[in-house]
Short mmCIF file of C-alpha atoms in Angstrom, two decimals:
data_model
loop_
_atom_site.label_atom_id
_atom_site.label_comp_id
_atom_site.label_asym_id
_atom_site.label_seq_id
_atom_site.Cartn_x
_atom_site.Cartn_y
_atom_site.Cartn_z
CA MET S 1 91.52 89.13 137.28
CA VAL S 2 94.69 90.84 136.67
CA GLY S 3 94.76 94.77 136.99
CA ARG S 4 90.79 94.60 136.61
CA THR S 5 91.61 94.48 132.96
CA ALA S 6 88.82 91.81 132.60
CA ARG S 7 85.18 92.31 134.11
CA GLY S 8 83.40 89.94 136.09
CA PRO S 9 80.43 88.04 134.75
CA SER S 10 77.43 89.64 133.80
CA MET S 11 73.72 89.03 134.07
CA PHE S 12 74.11 88.55 130.44
CA ASP S 13 76.26 85.66 130.88
CA VAL S 14 74.54 84.16 133.50
CA ALA S 15 70.95 84.21 130.92
CA ARG S 16 73.63 82.97 128.02
CA LEU S 17 74.25 79.82 130.30
CA ALA S 18 70.53 79.12 131.45
CA GLY S 19 69.40 79.64 128.45
CA VAL S 20 66.94 82.50 129.51
CA SER S 21 66.64 85.97 128.70
CA HIS S 22 68.36 88.46 130.73
CA GLN S 23 65.02 89.89 131.97
CA THR S 24 64.24 86.37 133.59
CA VAL S 25 67.65 86.22 135.36
CA SER S 26 66.93 89.94 136.93
CA ARG S 27 63.44 88.55 138.16
CA VAL S 28 65.09 85.61 139.53
CA LEU S 29 67.25 87.59 141.53
CA ASN S 30 64.97 90.01 142.66
CA ASP S 31 62.52 87.05 143.94
CA HIS S 32 59.69 87.74 141.80
CA PRO S 33 56.99 85.51 141.99
CA ASN S 34 56.04 84.55 138.46
CA VAL S 35 59.15 82.19 137.57
CA ARG S 36 59.08 78.46 137.31
CA ALA S 37 61.00 76.93 139.48
CA ALA S 38 62.76 74.53 137.15
CA THR S 39 63.85 78.10 135.63
CA ARG S 40 64.70 79.59 138.95
CA SER S 41 66.93 76.36 139.68
CA ARG S 42 68.55 76.82 136.38
CA VAL S 43 69.22 80.41 136.58
CA ARG S 44 70.76 79.56 140.37
CA SER S 45 73.11 76.83 139.15
CA ALA S 46 73.94 79.26 136.56
CA VAL S 47 74.57 82.05 139.16
CA ASP S 48 76.77 79.65 141.38
CA GLU S 49 79.17 78.58 138.67
CA LEU S 50 79.91 81.92 137.37
CA GLY S 51 80.42 83.33 140.45
CA TYR S 52 77.92 86.37 139.50
CA ARG S 53 77.47 89.28 141.80
CA PRO S 54 74.42 91.59 141.13
CA ASN S 55 76.04 94.93 140.40
CA ARG S 56 74.00 96.75 143.08
CA ALA S 57 76.93 99.23 143.44
CA ALA S 58 76.44 100.65 139.71
CA ARG S 59 72.52 100.17 139.95
CA THR S 60 72.39 102.70 142.78
CA LEU S 61 75.02 105.23 141.45
CA VAL S 62 72.90 105.42 138.28
CA THR S 63 69.45 105.31 139.44
CA GLY S 64 70.14 107.76 142.65
CA ARG S 65 68.66 105.50 144.98
CA ASP S 66 71.41 105.02 147.21
CA ARG S 67 73.72 107.96 146.44
CA VAL S 68 76.94 106.82 148.75
CA ILE S 69 80.47 106.86 147.61
CA GLY S 70 82.77 104.67 149.66
CA ILE S 71 86.19 106.09 150.20
CA VAL S 72 89.57 103.72 152.02
CA ALA S 73 91.58 106.16 152.85
CA PRO S 74 95.15 105.73 155.06
CA GLN S 75 94.92 106.60 158.75
CA SER S 76 97.92 108.99 158.34
CA THR S 77 98.56 112.65 159.21
CA LEU S 78 100.39 113.20 156.01
CA PHE S 79 99.74 116.18 153.87
CA GLY S 80 99.04 114.87 150.52
CA PRO S 81 96.75 111.84 151.73
CA VAL S 82 94.60 114.05 154.22
CA SER S 83 94.35 117.03 151.66
CA LEU S 84 93.28 114.33 148.94
CA LEU S 85 90.47 112.82 151.43
CA ALA S 86 89.07 116.29 152.41
CA ALA S 87 88.98 117.38 148.96
CA PHE S 88 87.08 114.51 147.52
CA GLU S 89 84.80 114.67 150.28
CA GLU S 90 83.82 118.09 149.66
CA GLN S 91 83.43 117.57 145.95
CA ALA S 92 81.44 114.56 146.35
CA VAL S 93 79.23 116.03 148.91
CA ALA S 94 78.76 119.37 146.24
CA ALA S 95 77.80 116.59 144.10
CA GLY S 96 74.50 115.37 146.01
CA PHE S 97 76.50 112.17 147.13
CA GLY S 98 77.14 111.14 150.37
CA VAL S 99 80.49 109.91 151.77
CA SER S 100 81.45 106.93 154.03
CA VAL S 101 85.04 106.86 154.81
CA VAL S 102 86.78 103.61 156.11
CA ARG S 103 90.47 104.27 157.28
CA VAL S 104 93.15 101.60 157.26
CA ARG S 105 96.43 101.64 159.64
CA ASP S 106 98.07 99.07 157.68
CA LEU S 107 98.21 100.37 153.71
CA ASP S 108 98.30 96.51 152.53
CA GLY S 109 96.54 93.99 150.71
CA PRO S 110 94.74 92.62 153.79
CA SER S 111 93.76 95.62 155.15
CA VAL S 112 92.61 97.33 152.26
CA GLY S 113 90.69 94.38 151.22
CA ALA S 114 88.83 93.94 154.33
CA ALA S 115 88.08 98.06 153.88
CA VAL S 116 86.52 97.49 150.73
CA GLY S 117 84.40 94.45 151.75
CA ARG S 118 82.98 96.79 154.36
CA LEU S 119 82.27 98.95 151.87
CA LEU S 120 80.52 96.17 149.35
CA ASP S 121 78.36 95.29 152.53
CA ALA S 122 76.91 98.46 152.88
CA GLN S 123 76.02 98.57 149.06
CA VAL S 124 77.70 101.87 148.44
CA SER S 125 77.30 103.76 144.95
CA GLY S 126 81.07 103.02 144.32
CA ILE S 127 84.24 103.20 145.62
CA VAL S 128 87.43 105.12 145.53
CA VAL S 129 90.72 104.13 147.03
CA ILE S 130 93.67 106.52 148.15
CA ALA S 131 96.12 103.94 147.18
CA PRO S 132 99.51 105.49 147.56
CA VAL S 133 101.64 102.36 148.14
CA VAL S 134 102.78 99.16 146.54
CA GLY S 135 101.03 96.92 148.85
CA VAL S 136 97.49 98.31 148.14
CA ALA S 137 97.74 96.69 144.31
CA GLU S 138 96.81 93.41 145.46
CA ALA S 139 93.60 94.10 147.06
CA LEU S 140 92.56 96.12 144.14
CA ASP S 141 93.08 92.94 141.93
CA ALA S 142 91.25 91.09 143.65
CA MET S 143 88.06 93.38 143.38
CA PRO S 144 84.81 92.07 141.67
CA GLY S 145 84.89 93.31 137.94
CA ASP S 146 81.35 95.12 138.03
CA VAL S 147 81.95 97.29 141.15
CA PRO S 148 82.74 100.81 140.11
CA LEU S 149 86.14 101.61 141.48
CA VAL S 150 88.71 104.80 140.99
CA THR S 151 92.20 104.75 142.83
CA VAL S 152 93.79 108.35 144.01
CA ASP S 153 97.81 108.52 143.45
CA GLY S 154 97.79 104.64 142.73
CA ASP S 155 99.95 102.92 140.69
CA PRO S 156 100.28 104.44 137.29
CA ALA S 157 101.56 101.22 135.52
CA ARG S 158 98.09 99.36 136.83
CA PRO S 159 95.14 99.15 134.28
CA CYS S 160 92.82 100.41 136.71
CA PRO S 161 90.55 104.06 136.53
CA LEU S 162 93.28 106.54 138.21
CA ALA S 163 93.27 109.85 138.70
CA THR S 164 96.18 111.21 140.33
CA VAL S 165 99.07 114.37 140.38
CA ASP S 166 101.72 114.35 137.72
CA GLN S 167 103.99 113.51 140.26
CA LEU S 168 106.80 112.77 137.56
CA GLU S 169 105.68 116.49 135.74
CA GLY S 170 106.44 117.91 139.66
CA GLY S 171 109.96 116.48 139.98
CA ARG S 172 110.99 117.70 136.59
CA LEU S 173 109.80 121.40 137.49
CA ALA S 174 111.74 121.21 140.39
CA THR S 175 114.45 119.91 139.26
CA GLU S 176 114.88 122.57 136.09
CA HIS S 177 113.39 125.70 138.03
CA LEU S 178 117.23 124.75 140.18
CA LEU S 179 119.27 124.11 136.88
CA GLU S 180 118.18 127.51 135.02
CA ALA S 181 119.32 128.94 138.31
CA GLY S 182 122.58 128.08 136.95
CA HIS S 183 123.35 124.64 139.28
CA PRO S 184 125.30 122.23 137.64
CA THR S 185 123.59 119.66 138.64
CA VAL S 186 120.68 119.03 141.82
CA TRP S 187 120.61 116.52 144.56
CA HIS S 188 117.56 114.71 145.78
CA VAL S 189 116.08 113.44 148.89
CA ALA S 190 113.41 111.15 148.29
CA GLY S 191 110.76 109.74 150.09
CA PRO S 192 109.84 105.96 150.79
CA GLU S 193 110.26 103.68 147.48
CA HIS S 194 107.27 102.28 147.98
CA TRP S 195 105.12 105.42 147.76
CA PHE S 196 104.20 105.97 143.95
CA ASP S 197 104.24 109.65 144.68
CA ALA S 198 107.99 109.26 145.82
CA ALA S 199 109.11 107.14 142.82
CA GLY S 200 107.36 109.75 140.58
CA ARG S 201 109.13 112.58 141.45
CA ALA S 202 112.47 110.96 141.56
CA GLU S 203 111.53 109.78 138.09
CA GLY S 204 111.11 113.20 137.07
CA TRP S 205 114.17 114.63 138.84
CA ARG S 206 116.48 111.98 136.93
CA ALA S 207 114.65 112.69 133.89
CA ALA S 208 115.53 116.60 134.01
CA LEU S 209 118.90 116.12 134.70
CA ARG S 210 119.56 113.33 132.04
CA ALA S 211 117.90 116.08 129.47
CA ALA S 212 119.80 118.73 130.36
CA GLY S 213 123.07 116.84 130.37
CA ALA S 214 123.57 117.06 133.91
CA ASP S 215 125.28 114.76 136.55
CA VAL S 216 122.66 112.46 138.05
CA PRO S 217 123.73 112.06 141.93
CA PRO S 218 122.64 109.23 144.27
CA VAL S 219 119.51 109.45 145.88
CA VAL S 220 119.37 110.65 149.32
CA PRO S 221 116.95 107.91 150.65
CA ALA S 222 114.29 109.28 153.60
CA ASP S 223 111.20 108.86 154.78
CA TRP S 224 108.28 112.02 154.70
CA SER S 225 109.19 113.34 158.11
CA PRO S 226 111.36 116.33 159.08
CA ASP S 227 113.93 114.39 161.16
CA ALA S 228 114.76 111.88 158.58
CA GLY S 229 115.42 115.86 156.17
CA TYR S 230 117.41 116.64 159.38
CA ARG S 231 119.61 113.91 158.79
CA ALA S 232 119.86 114.29 154.98
CA GLY S 233 120.87 117.67 156.00
CA GLN S 234 123.75 116.98 158.08
CA PHE S 235 125.04 114.70 155.32
CA LEU S 236 124.81 117.14 152.35
CA GLY S 237 125.41 120.01 153.86
CA ARG S 238 129.19 118.63 154.83
CA MET S 239 129.44 118.25 151.16
CA PRO S 240 130.83 121.37 149.39
CA GLU S 241 130.08 120.33 145.87
CA VAL S 242 126.04 120.54 146.98
CA THR S 243 124.48 123.60 145.65
CA ALA S 244 121.24 122.37 144.83
CA VAL S 245 118.78 119.92 146.53
CA PHE S 246 114.93 119.19 145.79
CA THR S 247 113.29 117.30 148.44
CA ALA S 248 110.05 114.95 147.95
CA ASN S 249 107.96 116.72 150.40
CA ASP S 250 107.77 120.19 152.26
CA ALA S 251 108.62 118.24 155.87
CA LEU S 252 111.90 116.79 154.57
CA ALA S 253 112.72 120.36 153.20
CA THR S 254 111.98 121.89 156.88
CA GLY S 255 114.44 119.40 158.44
CA LEU S 256 116.82 119.94 155.94
CA LEU S 257 116.91 123.93 156.53
CA HIS S 258 117.53 123.35 160.08
CA ALA S 259 120.23 120.92 159.74
CA LEU S 260 121.89 123.43 157.29
CA HIS S 261 121.44 126.50 160.01
CA ASP S 262 123.19 124.18 162.46
CA LEU S 263 125.83 123.74 160.20
CA GLY S 264 126.29 127.39 159.31
CA ARG S 265 125.32 126.81 155.61
CA ARG S 266 123.28 129.60 154.27
CA VAL S 267 120.16 129.11 152.27
CA PRO S 268 119.94 129.91 149.22
CA GLU S 269 123.28 131.97 149.57
CA GLU S 270 125.34 128.67 149.30
CA ILE S 271 122.64 125.70 148.96
CA SER S 272 119.46 126.36 147.18
CA LEU S 273 116.12 124.08 147.96
CA VAL S 274 113.08 123.50 146.45
CA GLY S 275 110.44 121.00 148.19
CA PHE S 276 106.99 119.91 147.12
CA ASP S 277 103.36 120.15 148.27
CA ASP S 278 103.19 123.73 149.21
CA ILE S 279 101.88 123.01 153.00
CA PRO S 280 100.62 126.05 154.94
CA THR S 281 104.18 126.60 156.88
CA SER S 282 106.39 126.57 153.77
CA ALA S 283 105.64 130.32 152.93
CA HIS S 284 107.02 131.35 156.66
CA LEU S 285 109.91 129.61 156.64
CA VAL S 286 113.16 131.32 156.69
CA PRO S 287 113.65 131.39 154.09
CA PRO S 288 110.39 131.04 152.13
CA LEU S 289 110.61 127.98 150.61
CA THR S 290 110.23 127.24 146.74
CA THR S 291 108.07 124.12 146.34
CA VAL S 292 106.04 122.78 143.99
CA ARG S 293 101.98 122.57 144.43
CA PRO S 294 99.79 119.91 143.63
CA ASP S 295 96.14 120.83 142.85
CA PHE S 296 94.44 118.17 145.03
CA GLU S 297 91.12 119.44 144.22
CA ALA S 298 91.42 119.08 140.28
CA VAL S 299 92.64 115.25 141.14
CA ALA S 300 89.55 114.70 143.36
CA CYS S 301 87.20 116.19 140.85
CA GLU S 302 88.80 114.16 138.54
CA ALA S 303 88.21 110.94 140.40
CA LEU S 304 84.61 111.59 141.14
CA ASP S 305 84.18 111.94 137.29
CA LEU S 306 85.89 108.86 136.09
CA LEU S 307 83.70 107.02 138.97
CA VAL S 308 80.49 107.95 137.54
CA ARG S 309 81.62 107.27 134.26
CA ASP S 310 82.55 104.16 135.08
CA VAL S 311 78.95 103.19 135.35
CA GLY S 312 78.67 103.62 131.72
CA ASP S 313 75.02 102.75 130.10
CA GLY S 314 74.70 98.82 131.21
CA ALA S 315 74.61 99.53 134.68
CA GLY S 316 70.92 98.95 135.23
CA GLU S 317 71.39 95.66 133.74
CA GLY S 318 74.33 94.38 136.30
CA ARG S 319 77.08 95.15 133.82
CA ALA S 320 79.45 98.43 134.00
CA VAL S 321 80.81 99.28 131.16
CA PRO S 322 83.47 102.30 131.57
CA THR S 323 83.18 105.15 128.73
CA GLU S 324 86.87 105.64 128.78
CA GLY S 325 88.31 102.03 128.93
CA PRO S 326 88.98 100.20 132.24
CA GLY S 327 92.52 101.67 132.21
CA ALA S 328 91.35 105.16 132.11
CA HIS S 329 94.01 107.49 133.57
CA ARG S 330 93.55 111.51 134.68
CA ARG S 331 96.90 113.02 135.47
CA VAL S 332 96.74 116.83 137.05
CA SER S 333 99.86 118.47 136.45
CA PRO S 334 101.23 120.90 139.75
CA VAL S 335 102.48 124.27 139.45
CA LEU S 336 105.86 125.44 140.80
CA VAL S 337 105.63 128.46 143.49
CA PRO S 338 108.37 130.21 143.29
CA ARG S 339 110.10 131.69 146.62
CA ASP S 340 113.34 132.99 148.34
CA SER S 341 115.28 129.34 149.03
CA VAL S 342 116.51 129.38 145.08
CA ALA S 343 119.20 131.50 144.05
CA PRO S 344 122.05 131.45 141.38
CA ARG S 345 124.78 129.10 141.60
CA PRO S 346 127.40 130.37 144.16
CA ALA S 347 130.82 131.79 143.06
CA ARG S 348 133.62 129.77 143.83
#
């Protein structure tokens, strides 16, 4: 299977191979006594040959017999993943679902695959994977096709149901705000390149500059930490041509503010600054930070809606039929929160 574009074998496929009705297949799978031994043997052989896996997850999600949603989340203190997990738990509980969370320390294929396996063994009704990095895609490709699955902040290029913040739109909003203040260009301190969030924000920054006919400076690479922001600020603060900076998150902006203060560079009089995330402390920095606010609650609502819709009308017969197609994507636009860290380009 590539990117979950193909569904796994269904009960109807088993019935066709065994030469029986799908009701007979259901009786065999549920150990009903009124099935002849020869028929039972043919059905079991067809199940083994096709690798069919009964879709208990889809069936329980529809019937409500076991309304528990499994969540795979990174073991992280980063604001975005933590906020997404909290928002989805709240939305799921409000909708009448229980939640089972498996946290993974390493965001790679084997770790996420093992976490998904634990949830499948527990027969959860469906699975949400907070999948912000490239390595998670390997595990998702190996998922059984009949398991209701939605990714949050996952790979926008893969045909798997996805709910996400529109990262590109956020990067564009931040950059356009600085350009509209009169700055000739905007420098960007980027998050880790293997994170989809970071890549999307950088893409939006780059697209806004090109649309305005502005020069595109080289990206300043970083991680998500204030320490990385401080190092970036020590570099950018020594460059007199830098008058505007967009950082991939507010933690980077916090460190960058510190570095500019240590260098004697004033914000926003000499350098304007925009962050991303609108963490609770952003409004209390000096100066209060202009930032981009994602709507994590809306993303969680979209993810839950996609998960329920992924079951479709055929789940009770062992088949998941998504109503929007296997590659349904829901992107939630963020909003710009203007504060005091942006000012017009300083006069030379």
